[in-house]
Amino acid sequence: MTTTNHATAAYLGLAIGDALGSTVEFMTPREIAAKYGCHDKLIGGGWLHLKPGQVTDDTTMSLALGTSILALGKVDALAAAQAFDDWMRAKPVDIGNTVRRNLLQFRKTGNPEAPYSDHDAGNGAAMRVLPVALATVGQAEAVVRAACRAQAHTTHHCKLSDAACECLILMVQAALLGADKNHLLHTYAHPLAAQHPEFKFRATKQSSNPSGYIVDTIQAVFQSFFDTDDFRSCLIDVVNRGGDADTTGAIAGMLAGATYGLEEIPDAWLKVLNTQTRQSCEMQAASLIQIAQR
Ligand code: MN
Ligand code: MN
């Protein structure tokens, strides 16, 4: 394996999971089964009326963040907040409530750190951690943690969101450096649940209809990721649970891509993914890991 291959697969996995899940976002598993049987194609549609292969905020916020990191050569809170604010001004297809509220606050105050709130425990910061994971891979844990928080706190300043963001970043980085799924389970996923019992996912019955609450999101993603053995099965499993399916798809796609590499991504999905999105993901993946190596 090469790090570039798996970094690129993580970014394409994020985008493909987003595009695949957006078709069934806010549907229940029963509604999905009635309409599609098993939903496994990039056909667009959904409540946002997307084109096949079109992505949503999960991917476009990640790309906005990645652009700001590449421009500066490092992760920076103010640059990230500015990039997200510019992204919001460009009228994205969707935007989370917590993201909007705290970016409007940033416009007023110029402070890139949102006020602490236990209520801001949505998945909006976790869905866009990938550029930070790539730009800090192999660096000291204190550096990784600071970069993780600088990014996340622009919109979500909350201990459960922080714990999830940090866990996802460390998992992606370990996967890029060759760790297998068993290692990711025991070194990162179980310790997250040990530290914050809300996240226990083995004790939870098969998660269905996961909400945008970071705990629901992580439980669905971890169940799908750890209970399947390839990229395609993982994504199909997680999006057919419905709920916030574009975001569970994006996060699961990122983990599965980082773990399994490019060879595992089905051509049928890669061909339909929006061409400009695909090129941006490929370019950013390669460039961001060079920042980490400098
Ligand atoms: Mn979305
Ligand atoms: Mn979503």
CSV table of C-alpha atoms in Angstrom, one decimal, residues 28-184:
chain,number,residue,atom,x,y,z
A,28,THR,CA,-36.4,5.1,7.4
A,29,PRO,CA,-35.0,1.7,6.5
A,30,ARG,CA,-38.5,0.5,5.8
A,31,GLU,CA,-39.2,3.4,3.4
A,32,ILE,CA,-35.9,2.7,1.6
A,33,ALA,CA,-36.6,-1.0,1.3
A,34,ALA,CA,-40.1,-0.2,-0.2
A,35,LYS,CA,-38.8,2.2,-2.7
A,36,TYR,CA,-35.4,0.7,-3.7
A,37,GLY,CA,-35.2,-2.8,-2.3
A,38,CYS,CA,-31.5,-2.3,-1.4
A,39,HIS,CA,-30.2,1.2,-2.3
A,40,ASP,CA,-26.8,0.7,-3.9
A,41,LYS,CA,-26.5,3.1,-6.9
A,42,LEU,CA,-25.5,6.7,-7.3
A,43,ILE,CA,-28.8,8.0,-8.7
A,44,GLY,CA,-29.1,11.4,-7.0
A,45,GLY,CA,-32.6,12.6,-6.1
A,46,GLY,CA,-33.5,12.6,-2.4
A,47,TRP,CA,-35.0,15.5,-0.6
A,48,LEU,CA,-32.4,17.8,-2.1
A,49,HIS,CA,-33.2,16.7,-5.7
A,50,LEU,CA,-29.5,16.1,-6.5
A,51,LYS,CA,-28.0,14.9,-9.8
A,52,PRO,CA,-26.5,11.4,-9.9
A,53,GLY,CA,-23.0,11.7,-8.3
A,54,GLN,CA,-23.6,15.1,-6.8
A,55,VAL,CA,-22.4,15.6,-3.2
A,56,THR,CA,-23.6,17.7,-0.3
A,57,ASP,CA,-22.2,19.8,2.6
A,58,ASP,CA,-20.2,16.9,4.1
A,59,THR,CA,-17.9,16.8,1.0
A,60,THR,CA,-18.1,20.5,0.1
A,61,MET,CA,-17.2,21.7,3.6
A,62,SER,CA,-14.3,19.2,3.7
A,63,LEU,CA,-13.0,20.6,0.3
A,64,ALA,CA,-13.4,24.2,1.6
A,65,LEU,CA,-11.4,23.3,4.7
A,66,GLY,CA,-8.8,21.5,2.6
A,67,THR,CA,-8.4,24.5,0.3
A,68,SER,CA,-7.8,26.7,3.4
A,69,ILE,CA,-5.2,24.3,4.8
A,70,LEU,CA,-3.4,24.1,1.4
A,71,ALA,CA,-3.3,27.9,1.0
A,72,LEU,CA,-1.7,28.4,4.4
A,73,GLY,CA,0.3,25.2,4.7
A,74,LYS,CA,-1.2,24.3,8.0
A,75,VAL,CA,-4.5,24.0,9.9
A,76,ASP,CA,-5.6,27.4,11.3
A,77,ALA,CA,-8.9,28.2,13.1
A,78,LEU,CA,-9.4,31.6,11.6
A,79,ALA,CA,-8.6,30.5,8.1
A,80,ALA,CA,-11.0,27.5,8.5
A,81,ALA,CA,-13.8,29.7,9.9
A,82,GLN,CA,-13.3,32.2,7.0
A,83,ALA,CA,-13.4,29.3,4.5
A,84,PHE,CA,-16.6,28.0,5.9
A,85,ASP,CA,-18.1,31.4,6.0
A,86,ASP,CA,-17.2,31.9,2.3
A,87,TRP,CA,-18.7,28.4,1.6
A,88,MET,CA,-21.9,29.5,3.3
A,89,ARG,CA,-22.1,32.7,1.2
A,90,ALA,CA,-21.9,30.6,-1.9
A,91,LYS,CA,-25.3,29.1,-1.1
A,92,PRO,CA,-24.5,25.4,-0.6
A,93,VAL,CA,-27.2,22.8,-1.3
A,94,ASP,CA,-27.6,22.0,2.4
A,95,ILE,CA,-26.3,23.3,5.7
A,96,GLY,CA,-26.7,22.2,9.3
A,97,ASN,CA,-28.4,24.4,11.8
A,98,THR,CA,-25.4,24.5,14.2
A,99,VAL,CA,-23.0,25.3,11.4
A,100,ARG,CA,-25.2,28.2,10.2
A,101,ARG,CA,-25.8,29.6,13.7
A,102,ASN,CA,-22.1,29.6,14.7
A,103,LEU,CA,-20.9,30.9,11.4
A,104,LEU,CA,-23.3,33.8,11.6
A,105,GLN,CA,-21.9,34.4,15.1
A,106,PHE,CA,-18.4,34.4,13.6
A,107,ARG,CA,-19.4,37.0,11.1
A,108,LYS,CA,-20.4,39.3,14.0
A,109,THR,CA,-17.5,38.6,16.4
A,110,GLY,CA,-14.6,37.5,14.2
A,111,ASN,CA,-13.9,34.9,16.8
A,112,PRO,CA,-13.3,31.6,15.1
A,113,GLU,CA,-14.1,29.5,18.2
A,114,ALA,CA,-17.8,28.9,18.9
A,115,PRO,CA,-18.9,29.2,22.5
A,116,TYR,CA,-18.9,25.9,24.4
A,117,SER,CA,-22.3,24.1,24.4
A,118,ASP,CA,-23.2,20.5,25.3
A,119,HIS,CA,-26.2,21.0,22.9
A,120,ASP,CA,-23.9,21.4,19.9
A,121,ALA,CA,-23.4,17.6,19.7
A,122,GLY,CA,-24.3,17.2,16.1
A,123,ASN,CA,-22.1,15.4,13.5
A,124,GLY,CA,-21.3,18.6,11.6
A,125,ALA,CA,-17.6,18.9,12.7
A,126,ALA,CA,-17.0,15.1,12.5
A,127,MET,CA,-18.2,14.9,8.9
A,128,ARG,CA,-15.3,17.2,7.7
A,129,VAL,CA,-12.3,16.0,9.7
A,130,LEU,CA,-10.5,14.3,6.8
A,131,PRO,CA,-8.4,17.3,5.5
A,132,VAL,CA,-7.0,17.7,9.1
A,133,ALA,CA,-6.3,13.9,9.4
A,134,LEU,CA,-4.3,14.1,6.1
A,135,ALA,CA,-2.5,17.3,6.8
A,136,THR,CA,-1.2,16.0,10.2
A,137,VAL,CA,-0.6,12.3,9.6
A,138,GLY,CA,2.5,11.1,11.4
A,139,GLN,CA,2.8,14.3,13.5
A,140,ALA,CA,2.9,14.4,17.3
A,141,GLU,CA,-0.4,13.7,19.0
A,142,ALA,CA,-0.6,17.2,20.6
A,143,VAL,CA,-0.3,18.7,17.1
A,144,VAL,CA,-3.0,16.5,15.8
A,145,ARG,CA,-5.3,17.2,18.7
A,146,ALA,CA,-4.8,21.0,18.4
A,147,ALA,CA,-5.5,20.9,14.7
A,148,CYS,CA,-8.6,18.7,15.3
A,149,ARG,CA,-10.0,21.2,17.8
A,150,ALA,CA,-9.2,24.3,15.7
A,151,GLN,CA,-11.2,22.9,12.9
A,152,ALA,CA,-14.1,21.5,14.9
A,153,HIS,CA,-14.6,24.5,17.2
A,154,THR,CA,-15.4,26.9,14.4
A,155,THR,CA,-18.9,25.5,14.5
A,156,HIS,CA,-19.1,22.7,17.1
A,157,HIS,CA,-17.5,23.2,20.6
A,158,CYS,CA,-18.7,20.3,22.5
A,159,LYS,CA,-17.0,17.4,24.3
A,160,LEU,CA,-18.8,14.6,22.6
A,161,SER,CA,-18.1,16.1,19.1
A,162,ASP,CA,-14.5,16.6,20.1
A,163,ALA,CA,-14.1,13.0,21.2
A,164,ALA,CA,-15.6,11.7,18.0
A,165,CYS,CA,-13.6,14.0,15.8
A,166,GLU,CA,-10.3,13.0,17.5
A,167,CYS,CA,-11.2,9.3,17.3
A,168,LEU,CA,-12.0,9.5,13.6
A,169,ILE,CA,-8.8,11.4,12.8
A,170,LEU,CA,-6.6,9.0,14.7
A,171,MET,CA,-8.4,6.0,13.0
A,172,VAL,CA,-7.9,7.5,9.5
A,173,GLN,CA,-4.2,8.2,10.3
A,174,ALA,CA,-3.6,4.7,11.6
A,175,ALA,CA,-5.3,3.1,8.6
A,176,LEU,CA,-3.2,5.2,6.3
A,177,LEU,CA,-0.1,3.9,8.0
A,178,GLY,CA,-1.3,0.3,7.5
A,179,ALA,CA,-3.3,-0.6,10.6
A,180,ASP,CA,-6.0,-3.2,10.1
A,181,LYS,CA,-9.5,-3.0,11.3
A,182,ASN,CA,-8.9,-5.1,14.4
A,183,HIS,CA,-6.3,-2.6,15.5
A,184,LEU,CA,-8.7,0.3,14.8
